[in-house]
Amino acid sequence: MTPGSARTDIEDTVAHTARLAESALADAEGADFRTRWKGLTARGVWDAPAPDSGAGRLGPVTRSVATVEGIGRAGTAAGLCYAMASQRFGIQFPLLSVLGEDGPRRLGDTGSGDVLLCHALTEESGGSDPLSMSTRAELQQDGGYLLTGTKSFVTAAPVADVALVFARTAAERSPFALSAFLVDLHSPGVEQSTPFPKTALTDVPMGSITFHGVRLAPDRMVGEEGAGLGLLTLTTAWERALLLSYALGPMRRVLDRTVEWSATRQHFGRRMGASHIVAARVADMALALYRSRELVYRMAARLDAGERPRQLASDAALTKISVAEDFLLFSQQAARLGGVRSFIEDSGLTADLISPMAASTYAGPNDLLRITVARELGLPVEN
Ligand SMILES: Cc1cc2nc3c(=O)[nH]c(=O)nc-3n(C[C@H](O)[C@H](O)[C@H](O)COP(=O)(O)OP(=O)(O)OC[C@H]3O[C@@H](n4cnc5c(N)ncnc54)[C@H](O)[C@@H]3O)c2cc1C
């Protein structure tokens, strides 16, 4: 349970970030993804909480979660909010923890938005099973590597500047067959696709990156050769713990508008919210948001307290499954209560059911996470 003073600091940070983000978004209205991203970072939304917001007393992880929630609370498109959370929690935090002092230099100027990162793991042939990947990095005489292969379905791939790429450095299917590299996507031999037309999180472009024998200097490797799967365990633990923080702001907004709609819409000679079934659905939405928020901030507090991400991997998986499924149930309740307006663009009650559904797939499909949880409880079950 988060202590009362920390709760106040979190609420202040969310509100402060939301105010900054609202004006940044208004200035960048109608602009492309990159411009809106830079608009948010330039306004200090991302890295500079106000001194009186209480954010200074929060741990860095909790502060970042509150910042993401505030960006969402401002009405930032879900895809942009997701991409920011994905970069921060799925790449920056875990990499900075392994790269140490050299980390900021190796990641580049992410604070200004000049450098956009992406996490390139999935391939056409398989996402859930990393050891099936075919992208390979071959050791060269100078100690560098030659990278060949294609990563697909990667968030921000068409616009990113640097990718964390997982590649095979050994042929066999072993836990030490993979290595990780930070690849400058402006290098010769890198081909970034145009955006895939997708139906979820439509505001962030997704695509593929092909490496046509890209030369990587020795210092492009993250950690040791063969440590890729270990790093992946780290990045996915962070992602599963915190990525869904991006949903908290949009959920709050949808709850508020659903309450207002249910309280004012007239049906059968009374207000719609006088119906017990309507009230119960609204209460279920509040319950889903409450549970999700508690779980995500609890993960952040544990990371701030110094718990090692790999040790909380199992709880991170449970958090990810729970929040993803609550987000979907929440969105379904809102869609029911909005009636036809849920399916009309710009009605003010438009429901997005596809993006919450996608949460059951990214950062580890929920079905596979369930298997991991059950295995750790002692069941004889393999993927
Ligand atoms: C919005 C979004 C953003 C993404 N961003 C990125 C990104 O930035 N970088 C990146 O590398 N990838 C990204 N991905 C890809 C994502 O990581 C993969 O989709 C995910 O790993 C699953 O791989 P797959 O889609 O190939 O599903 P598959 O591996 O084909 O699995 C499909 C489904 O089959 C079932 N299934 C498969 N095997 C089993 C099993 N053994 N037991 C039980 N059920 C099973 C599960 O229900 C699973 O969901 C993103 C995906 C989405 C939807």
Coordinates of C-alpha atoms and ligand atoms in Angstrom, one line a residue:
M1 CA 0.0 0.0 0.0
T2 CA 1.4 3.4 -0.9
P3 CA 1.5 5.8 2.1
G4 CA -0.8 8.8 2.1
S5 CA 1.9 11.4 1.4
A6 CA 3.2 9.4 -1.6
R7 CA -0.4 9.2 -2.9
T8 CA -0.7 13.0 -2.7
D9 CA 2.6 13.4 -4.4
I10 CA 1.5 11.0 -7.2
E11 CA -1.8 12.8 -7.6
D12 CA 0.0 16.1 -7.8
T13 CA 2.5 14.8 -10.4
V14 CA -0.3 13.3 -12.5
A15 CA -2.2 16.6 -12.4
H16 CA 0.8 18.7 -13.1
T17 CA 1.9 16.6 -16.0
A18 CA -1.6 16.5 -17.4
R19 CA -1.6 20.4 -17.4
L20 CA 1.7 20.6 -19.3
A21 CA 0.7 17.8 -21.7
E22 CA -2.6 19.5 -22.5
S23 CA -0.9 22.6 -23.8
A24 CA 1.8 20.7 -25.6
L25 CA -0.8 18.7 -27.4
A26 CA -2.9 21.7 -28.3
D27 CA 0.2 23.3 -29.9
A28 CA 1.0 20.1 -31.9
E29 CA -2.6 19.3 -32.9
G30 CA -2.7 17.5 -36.3
A31 CA 1.1 17.0 -36.4
D32 CA 2.8 13.7 -37.1
F33 CA 3.9 11.3 -34.4
R34 CA 7.4 12.5 -34.1
T35 CA 6.4 16.2 -33.8
R36 CA 3.8 15.4 -31.1
W37 CA 6.4 13.3 -29.2
K38 CA 8.9 16.2 -29.4
G39 CA 6.2 18.6 -28.4
L40 CA 5.7 16.7 -25.2
T41 CA 9.4 16.3 -24.4
A42 CA 10.2 19.9 -25.3
R43 CA 7.6 21.2 -22.9
G44 CA 9.4 19.3 -20.1
V45 CA 6.5 16.9 -19.7
W46 CA 8.7 13.9 -19.8
D47 CA 11.7 14.8 -17.6
A48 CA 11.2 17.9 -15.5
P49 CA 8.5 17.7 -12.8
A50 CA 7.6 21.0 -11.1
P51 CA 9.5 21.5 -7.8
D52 CA 6.2 22.0 -5.9
S53 CA 4.5 19.0 -7.4
G54 CA 5.8 16.5 -4.8
A55 CA 7.4 14.6 -7.7
G56 CA 10.9 15.3 -6.2
R57 CA 10.0 13.1 -3.2
L58 CA 8.9 10.2 -5.4
G59 CA 11.3 7.5 -6.5
P60 CA 12.3 7.7 -10.2
V61 CA 10.2 4.8 -11.2
T62 CA 7.0 5.9 -9.4
R63 CA 7.6 9.5 -10.8
S64 CA 7.8 8.1 -14.3
V65 CA 4.6 6.1 -13.9
A66 CA 2.8 9.2 -12.6
T67 CA 4.2 11.1 -15.6
V68 CA 2.9 8.5 -18.1
E69 CA -0.5 8.5 -16.3
G70 CA -0.6 12.3 -16.5
I71 CA 0.2 12.3 -20.2
G72 CA -2.7 9.9 -20.7
R73 CA -5.0 11.9 -18.4
A74 CA -4.4 14.9 -20.8
G75 CA -6.0 13.0 -23.6
T76 CA -2.9 12.0 -25.4
A77 CA -3.7 9.5 -28.1
A78 CA -3.3 6.0 -26.7
G79 CA -0.6 5.0 -29.3
L80 CA 1.7 7.9 -28.4
C81 CA 1.2 7.3 -24.7
Y82 CA 2.0 3.6 -25.2
A83 CA 5.1 4.4 -27.2
M84 CA 6.4 6.7 -24.5
A85 CA 5.8 4.1 -21.8
S86 CA 7.3 1.4 -23.9
Q87 CA 10.5 3.4 -24.5
R88 CA 10.8 4.4 -20.9
F89 CA 10.0 1.1 -19.2
G90 CA 10.9 -1.5 -21.8
I91 CA 14.2 0.0 -22.9
Q92 CA 15.6 3.0 -20.9
F93 CA 15.2 1.8 -17.3
P94 CA 16.5 -1.7 -17.9
L95 CA 19.4 -0.6 -20.2
L96 CA 20.4 2.2 -17.9
S97 CA 20.6 -0.4 -15.1
V98 CA 23.0 -2.6 -17.0
L99 CA 25.0 0.1 -18.9
G100 CA 25.7 2.1 -15.7
E101 CA 27.4 5.5 -16.1
D102 CA 27.9 5.0 -19.8
G103 CA 24.2 4.4 -20.4
P104 CA 23.0 7.9 -21.2
R105 CA 25.8 8.4 -23.8
R106 CA 25.1 5.1 -25.5
L107 CA 21.3 5.7 -25.6
G108 CA 21.7 9.2 -27.0
D109 CA 19.6 12.3 -26.4
T110 CA 16.3 10.7 -25.6
G111 CA 15.3 13.6 -23.2
S112 CA 14.8 16.1 -26.0
G113 CA 13.0 13.6 -28.2
D114 CA 15.8 13.8 -30.8
V115 CA 16.6 10.1 -30.3
L116 CA 13.7 7.7 -30.5
L117 CA 14.3 4.1 -29.4
C118 CA 12.7 0.8 -30.3
H119 CA 12.8 -2.8 -29.0
A120 CA 13.4 -5.2 -31.9
L121 CA 12.8 -8.8 -31.0
T122 CA 9.9 -10.2 -32.9
E123 CA 10.2 -11.8 -36.4
E124 CA 7.7 -12.9 -38.9
S125 CA 8.3 -16.5 -38.0
G126 CA 7.7 -16.1 -34.3
G127 CA 7.2 -13.7 -31.5
S128 CA 6.5 -15.7 -28.4
D129 CA 9.5 -18.0 -28.9
P130 CA 12.7 -15.9 -29.1
L131 CA 15.0 -18.9 -29.6
S132 CA 13.3 -19.5 -32.9
M133 CA 14.7 -16.2 -34.3
S134 CA 16.9 -16.2 -37.5
T135 CA 18.4 -12.7 -37.3
R136 CA 22.1 -13.4 -36.8
A137 CA 25.2 -11.4 -35.7
E138 CA 28.5 -12.9 -36.9
L139 CA 31.7 -12.1 -35.1
Q140 CA 34.3 -10.3 -37.3
Q141 CA 38.1 -10.2 -37.1
D142 CA 38.0 -6.7 -35.5
G143 CA 35.8 -7.9 -32.7
G144 CA 32.7 -6.3 -34.2
Y145 CA 29.7 -8.1 -35.7
L146 CA 27.9 -8.3 -39.0
L147 CA 24.1 -8.1 -38.5
T148 CA 21.7 -9.8 -41.0
G149 CA 18.0 -10.4 -40.8
T150 CA 14.6 -8.8 -40.4
K151 CA 12.7 -7.8 -37.3
S152 CA 9.0 -7.3 -37.7
F153 CA 5.9 -5.8 -35.8
V154 CA 8.2 -3.4 -34.0
T155 CA 6.6 -0.3 -32.4
A156 CA 8.1 2.9 -33.8
A157 CA 10.3 1.0 -36.2
P158 CA 9.6 3.3 -39.2
V159 CA 10.7 6.4 -37.2
A160 CA 13.1 5.2 -34.6
D161 CA 16.8 6.2 -34.5
V162 CA 18.3 3.5 -32.3
A163 CA 17.1 -0.1 -31.9
L164 CA 17.8 -2.6 -29.2
V165 CA 18.2 -5.7 -31.4
F166 CA 18.3 -9.3 -30.3
A167 CA 20.2 -11.5 -32.6
R168 CA 21.6 -15.0 -32.8
T169 CA 25.3 -15.3 -32.1
A170 CA 25.3 -19.1 -31.9
A171 CA 23.4 -21.6 -34.1
E172 CA 22.0 -24.0 -31.5
R173 CA 18.8 -23.6 -29.5
S174 CA 20.5 -22.7 -26.2
P175 CA 19.8 -20.1 -23.5
F176 CA 23.2 -18.5 -24.5
A177 CA 22.6 -18.4 -28.3
L178 CA 21.3 -14.8 -28.3
S179 CA 23.1 -11.4 -27.9
A180 CA 21.8 -7.9 -27.7
F181 CA 23.0 -4.8 -29.7
L182 CA 22.3 -1.1 -29.7
V183 CA 22.1 -0.4 -33.5
D184 CA 22.1 3.1 -35.0
L185 CA 19.3 2.9 -37.5
H186 CA 21.0 5.5 -39.7
S187 CA 23.9 3.1 -40.4
P188 CA 24.5 1.8 -44.0
G189 CA 22.6 -1.4 -44.7
V190 CA 19.6 -0.6 -42.4
E191 CA 16.2 -0.5 -44.1
Q192 CA 13.2 0.7 -42.1
S193 CA 9.8 -0.1 -43.5
T194 CA 6.9 2.2 -44.0
P195 CA 4.2 1.9 -41.3
F196 CA 2.1 -1.2 -41.3
P197 CA -1.6 -0.3 -41.5
K198 CA -2.7 -1.5 -38.1
T199 CA -5.9 -1.4 -36.1
A200 CA -4.6 -1.1 -32.5
L201 CA -2.8 1.9 -31.1
T202 CA -3.1 3.6 -34.4
D203 CA -1.2 6.7 -33.4
V204 CA 2.2 5.0 -33.2
P205 CA 3.7 3.6 -36.4
M206 CA 4.7 0.0 -36.4
G207 CA 6.9 -1.7 -38.9
S208 CA 9.9 -3.9 -39.8
I209 CA 13.6 -3.3 -39.9
T210 CA 15.9 -5.2 -42.2
F211 CA 19.6 -5.4 -41.6
H212 CA 21.5 -6.1 -44.8
G213 CA 24.9 -7.1 -43.4
V214 CA 25.2 -4.1 -41.1
R215 CA 28.6 -3.6 -39.5
L216 CA 28.5 -3.2 -35.8
A217 CA 31.5 -1.9 -33.8
P218 CA 32.4 -4.0 -30.8
D219 CA 30.9 -1.4 -28.4
R220 CA 27.5 -1.9 -29.9
M221 CA 27.0 -5.1 -27.9
V222 CA 25.0 -4.8 -24.7
G223 CA 26.7 -7.0 -22.0
E224 CA 28.5 -10.1 -23.1
E225 CA 28.1 -12.4 -26.1
G226 CA 25.4 -14.9 -25.2
A227 CA 23.7 -12.7 -22.6
G228 CA 20.8 -11.7 -24.9
L229 CA 18.2 -13.9 -23.3
G230 CA 19.2 -12.7 -19.8
L231 CA 18.8 -9.1 -21.0
L232 CA 15.4 -10.0 -22.5
T233 CA 14.3 -11.4 -19.2
L234 CA 15.2 -8.0 -17.7
T235 CA 13.5 -5.8 -20.3
T236 CA 10.3 -7.9 -20.3
A237 CA 10.1 -7.9 -16.5
W238 CA 10.2 -4.1 -16.6
E239 CA 7.7 -4.0 -19.4
R240 CA 5.3 -6.4 -17.8
A241 CA 5.5 -4.5 -14.5
L242 CA 4.9 -1.0 -15.9
L243 CA 4.0 -0.8 -19.6
L244 CA 0.3 -0.9 -18.9
S245 CA 0.7 2.4 -16.9
Y246 CA -0.1 3.9 -20.3
A247 CA -3.7 2.7 -19.9
L248 CA -4.4 4.4 -16.5
G249 CA -4.9 7.9 -17.9
P250 CA -7.2 6.9 -20.7
M251 CA -9.2 4.7 -18.3
R252 CA -9.7 7.6 -15.9
R253 CA -11.0 9.8 -18.8
V254 CA -13.4 7.1 -20.0
L255 CA -14.7 6.5 -16.5
D256 CA -15.3 10.2 -16.0
R257 CA -17.2 10.6 -19.3
T258 CA -19.2 7.4 -18.7
V259 CA -20.3 8.6 -15.3
E260 CA -21.4 11.9 -16.7
W261 CA -23.2 10.2 -19.6
S262 CA -25.0 7.7 -17.3
A263 CA -25.9 10.5 -14.8
T264 CA -27.5 12.7 -17.4
R265 CA -28.9 10.4 -20.2
Q266 CA -32.7 10.1 -19.8
H267 CA -34.3 6.6 -20.2
F268 CA -37.7 5.3 -19.2
G269 CA -38.6 8.6 -17.6
R270 CA -35.5 8.7 -15.3
R271 CA -31.8 9.1 -15.6
M272 CA -29.9 6.1 -17.0
G273 CA -27.7 5.9 -13.9
A274 CA -30.7 5.2 -11.7
S275 CA -30.7 1.7 -13.1
H276 CA -29.0 -0.8 -10.9
I277 CA -27.4 -2.6 -13.8
V278 CA -26.0 0.6 -15.2
A279 CA -24.7 1.6 -11.7
A280 CA -23.1 -1.8 -11.3
R281 CA -21.3 -1.6 -14.6
V282 CA -19.9 1.8 -13.7
A283 CA -18.8 0.4 -10.3
D284 CA -17.1 -2.5 -12.2
M285 CA -15.2 0.0 -14.3
A286 CA -14.1 1.9 -11.2
L287 CA -13.0 -1.4 -9.7
A288 CA -11.0 -2.4 -12.7
L289 CA -9.2 1.0 -12.7
Y290 CA -8.6 0.9 -9.0
R291 CA -7.1 -2.6 -9.2
S292 CA -4.9 -1.7 -12.2
R293 CA -3.6 1.4 -10.6
E294 CA -2.8 -0.3 -7.3
L295 CA -0.9 -3.1 -9.1
V296 CA 1.1 -0.8 -11.4
Y297 CA 2.1 1.6 -8.6
R298 CA 2.9 -1.3 -6.3
M299 CA 5.4 -2.6 -8.9
A300 CA 6.9 0.9 -9.2
A301 CA 7.3 1.2 -5.5
R302 CA 9.0 -2.2 -5.3
L303 CA 11.4 -1.2 -8.0
D304 CA 12.1 2.1 -6.3
A305 CA 12.8 0.2 -3.1
G306 CA 15.5 -1.7 -4.8
E307 CA 13.9 -5.0 -5.6
R308 CA 15.6 -6.7 -8.5
P309 CA 13.4 -6.8 -11.6
R310 CA 14.3 -10.4 -12.3
Q311 CA 13.1 -11.4 -8.8
L312 CA 9.7 -9.8 -9.3
A313 CA 9.3 -11.2 -12.8
S314 CA 6.5 -13.5 -11.7
D315 CA 4.6 -10.7 -10.0
A316 CA 5.2 -8.5 -13.1
A317 CA 3.6 -11.2 -15.3
L318 CA 0.6 -11.4 -13.0
T319 CA 0.3 -7.6 -13.0
K320 CA 0.5 -7.5 -16.8
I321 CA -2.2 -10.2 -17.2
S322 CA -4.4 -8.5 -14.7
V323 CA -4.2 -5.0 -16.0
A324 CA -4.5 -6.1 -19.6
E325 CA -7.6 -8.1 -18.9
D326 CA -9.2 -5.4 -16.6
F327 CA -8.5 -2.8 -19.4
L328 CA -10.5 -4.9 -21.8
L329 CA -13.4 -5.6 -19.5
F330 CA -13.4 -1.9 -18.5
S331 CA -13.6 -0.9 -22.2
Q332 CA -16.4 -3.4 -22.9
Q333 CA -18.5 -2.0 -20.1
A334 CA -17.9 1.6 -21.4
A335 CA -18.8 0.4 -24.9
R336 CA -22.1 -1.1 -23.7
L337 CA -23.1 2.0 -21.7
G338 CA -22.3 4.4 -24.6
G339 CA -24.8 2.6 -26.9
V340 CA -24.6 3.5 -30.5
R341 CA -22.3 6.5 -29.8
S342 CA -19.6 4.0 -28.8
F343 CA -19.3 3.2 -32.5
I344 CA -19.5 6.7 -34.0
E345 CA -16.3 8.7 -34.5
D346 CA -16.1 12.0 -32.6
S347 CA -19.3 11.2 -30.6
G348 CA -17.4 11.9 -27.4
L349 CA -18.2 8.3 -26.4
T350 CA -16.3 6.4 -29.1
A351 CA -15.0 3.1 -27.7
D352 CA -11.6 1.6 -28.6
L353 CA -11.9 -2.2 -28.0
I354 CA -9.0 -3.2 -30.2
S355 CA -6.2 -1.5 -28.4
P356 CA -7.1 -3.1 -25.0
M357 CA -7.4 -6.4 -26.8
A358 CA -3.8 -6.0 -28.2
A359 CA -2.6 -5.7 -24.6
S360 CA -3.2 -9.5 -24.3
T361 CA -0.5 -10.0 -27.0
Y362 CA 2.4 -7.6 -26.6
A363 CA 5.0 -7.8 -23.8
G364 CA 4.3 -11.6 -23.7
P365 CA 1.0 -13.1 -24.7
N366 CA -1.2 -13.6 -21.6
D367 CA -1.7 -17.3 -22.4
L368 CA 2.0 -17.9 -22.3
L369 CA 2.4 -15.8 -19.2
R370 CA -0.2 -17.9 -17.5
I371 CA 1.8 -21.0 -18.4
T372 CA 4.9 -19.4 -16.8
V373 CA 3.0 -18.6 -13.7
A374 CA 1.6 -22.1 -13.4
R375 CA 5.0 -23.6 -14.0
E376 CA 6.5 -21.5 -11.2
L377 CA 3.7 -22.7 -8.9
G378 CA 4.9 -26.3 -9.6
L379 CA 2.8 -27.6 -12.4
P380 CA 4.6 -29.8 -15.0
V381 CA 3.7 -27.5 -17.9
E382 CA 6.0 -26.3 -20.7
N383 CA 5.4 -23.7 -23.4
Ligands
LIG1 C1 0.6 -3.4 -30.3 C2 1.8 -4.3 -30.4 C3 3.1 -3.7 -30.3 C4 4.2 -4.5 -30.4 N1 5.4 -4.0 -30.3 C5 6.5 -4.8 -30.5 C6 7.8 -4.2 -30.4 O1 8.0 -3.0 -30.1 N2 8.9 -5.0 -30.6 C7 8.8 -6.4 -30.8 O2 9.8 -7.0 -31.0 N3 7.5 -6.9 -30.9 C8 6.4 -6.2 -30.8 N4 5.2 -6.7 -30.9 C9 5.0 -8.1 -31.2 C10 4.8 -9.0 -30.0 O3 5.9 -9.0 -29.1 C11 4.4 -10.3 -30.5 O4 3.1 -10.2 -31.1 C12 4.2 -11.3 -29.3 O5 5.5 -11.7 -28.9 C13 3.5 -12.6 -29.8 O6 4.1 -13.1 -30.9 P1 3.1 -13.5 -32.2 O7 2.2 -12.3 -32.4 O8 4.0 -14.0 -33.2 O9 2.2 -14.6 -31.6 P2 2.4 -16.2 -31.6 O10 3.7 -16.5 -31.0 O11 2.1 -16.7 -33.0 O12 1.3 -16.6 -30.6 C14 -0.1 -16.3 -31.0 C15 -1.0 -16.8 -29.9 O13 -1.0 -18.2 -29.8 C16 -1.1 -18.6 -28.5 N5 0.0 -19.5 -28.2 C17 1.1 -19.6 -29.0 N6 1.9 -20.5 -28.4 C18 1.4 -21.0 -27.3 C19 1.7 -21.9 -26.3 N7 2.8 -22.6 -26.3 N8 0.9 -22.0 -25.3 C20 -0.3 -21.3 -25.2 N9 -0.7 -20.5 -26.1 C21 0.1 -20.3 -27.2 C22 -1.2 -17.4 -27.6 O14 -2.6 -17.1 -27.4 C23 -0.6 -16.3 -28.5 O15 -1.1 -15.1 -28.2 C24 4.0 -5.9 -30.7 C25 2.7 -6.5 -30.8 C26 1.6 -5.7 -30.6 C27 0.3 -6.3 -30.7

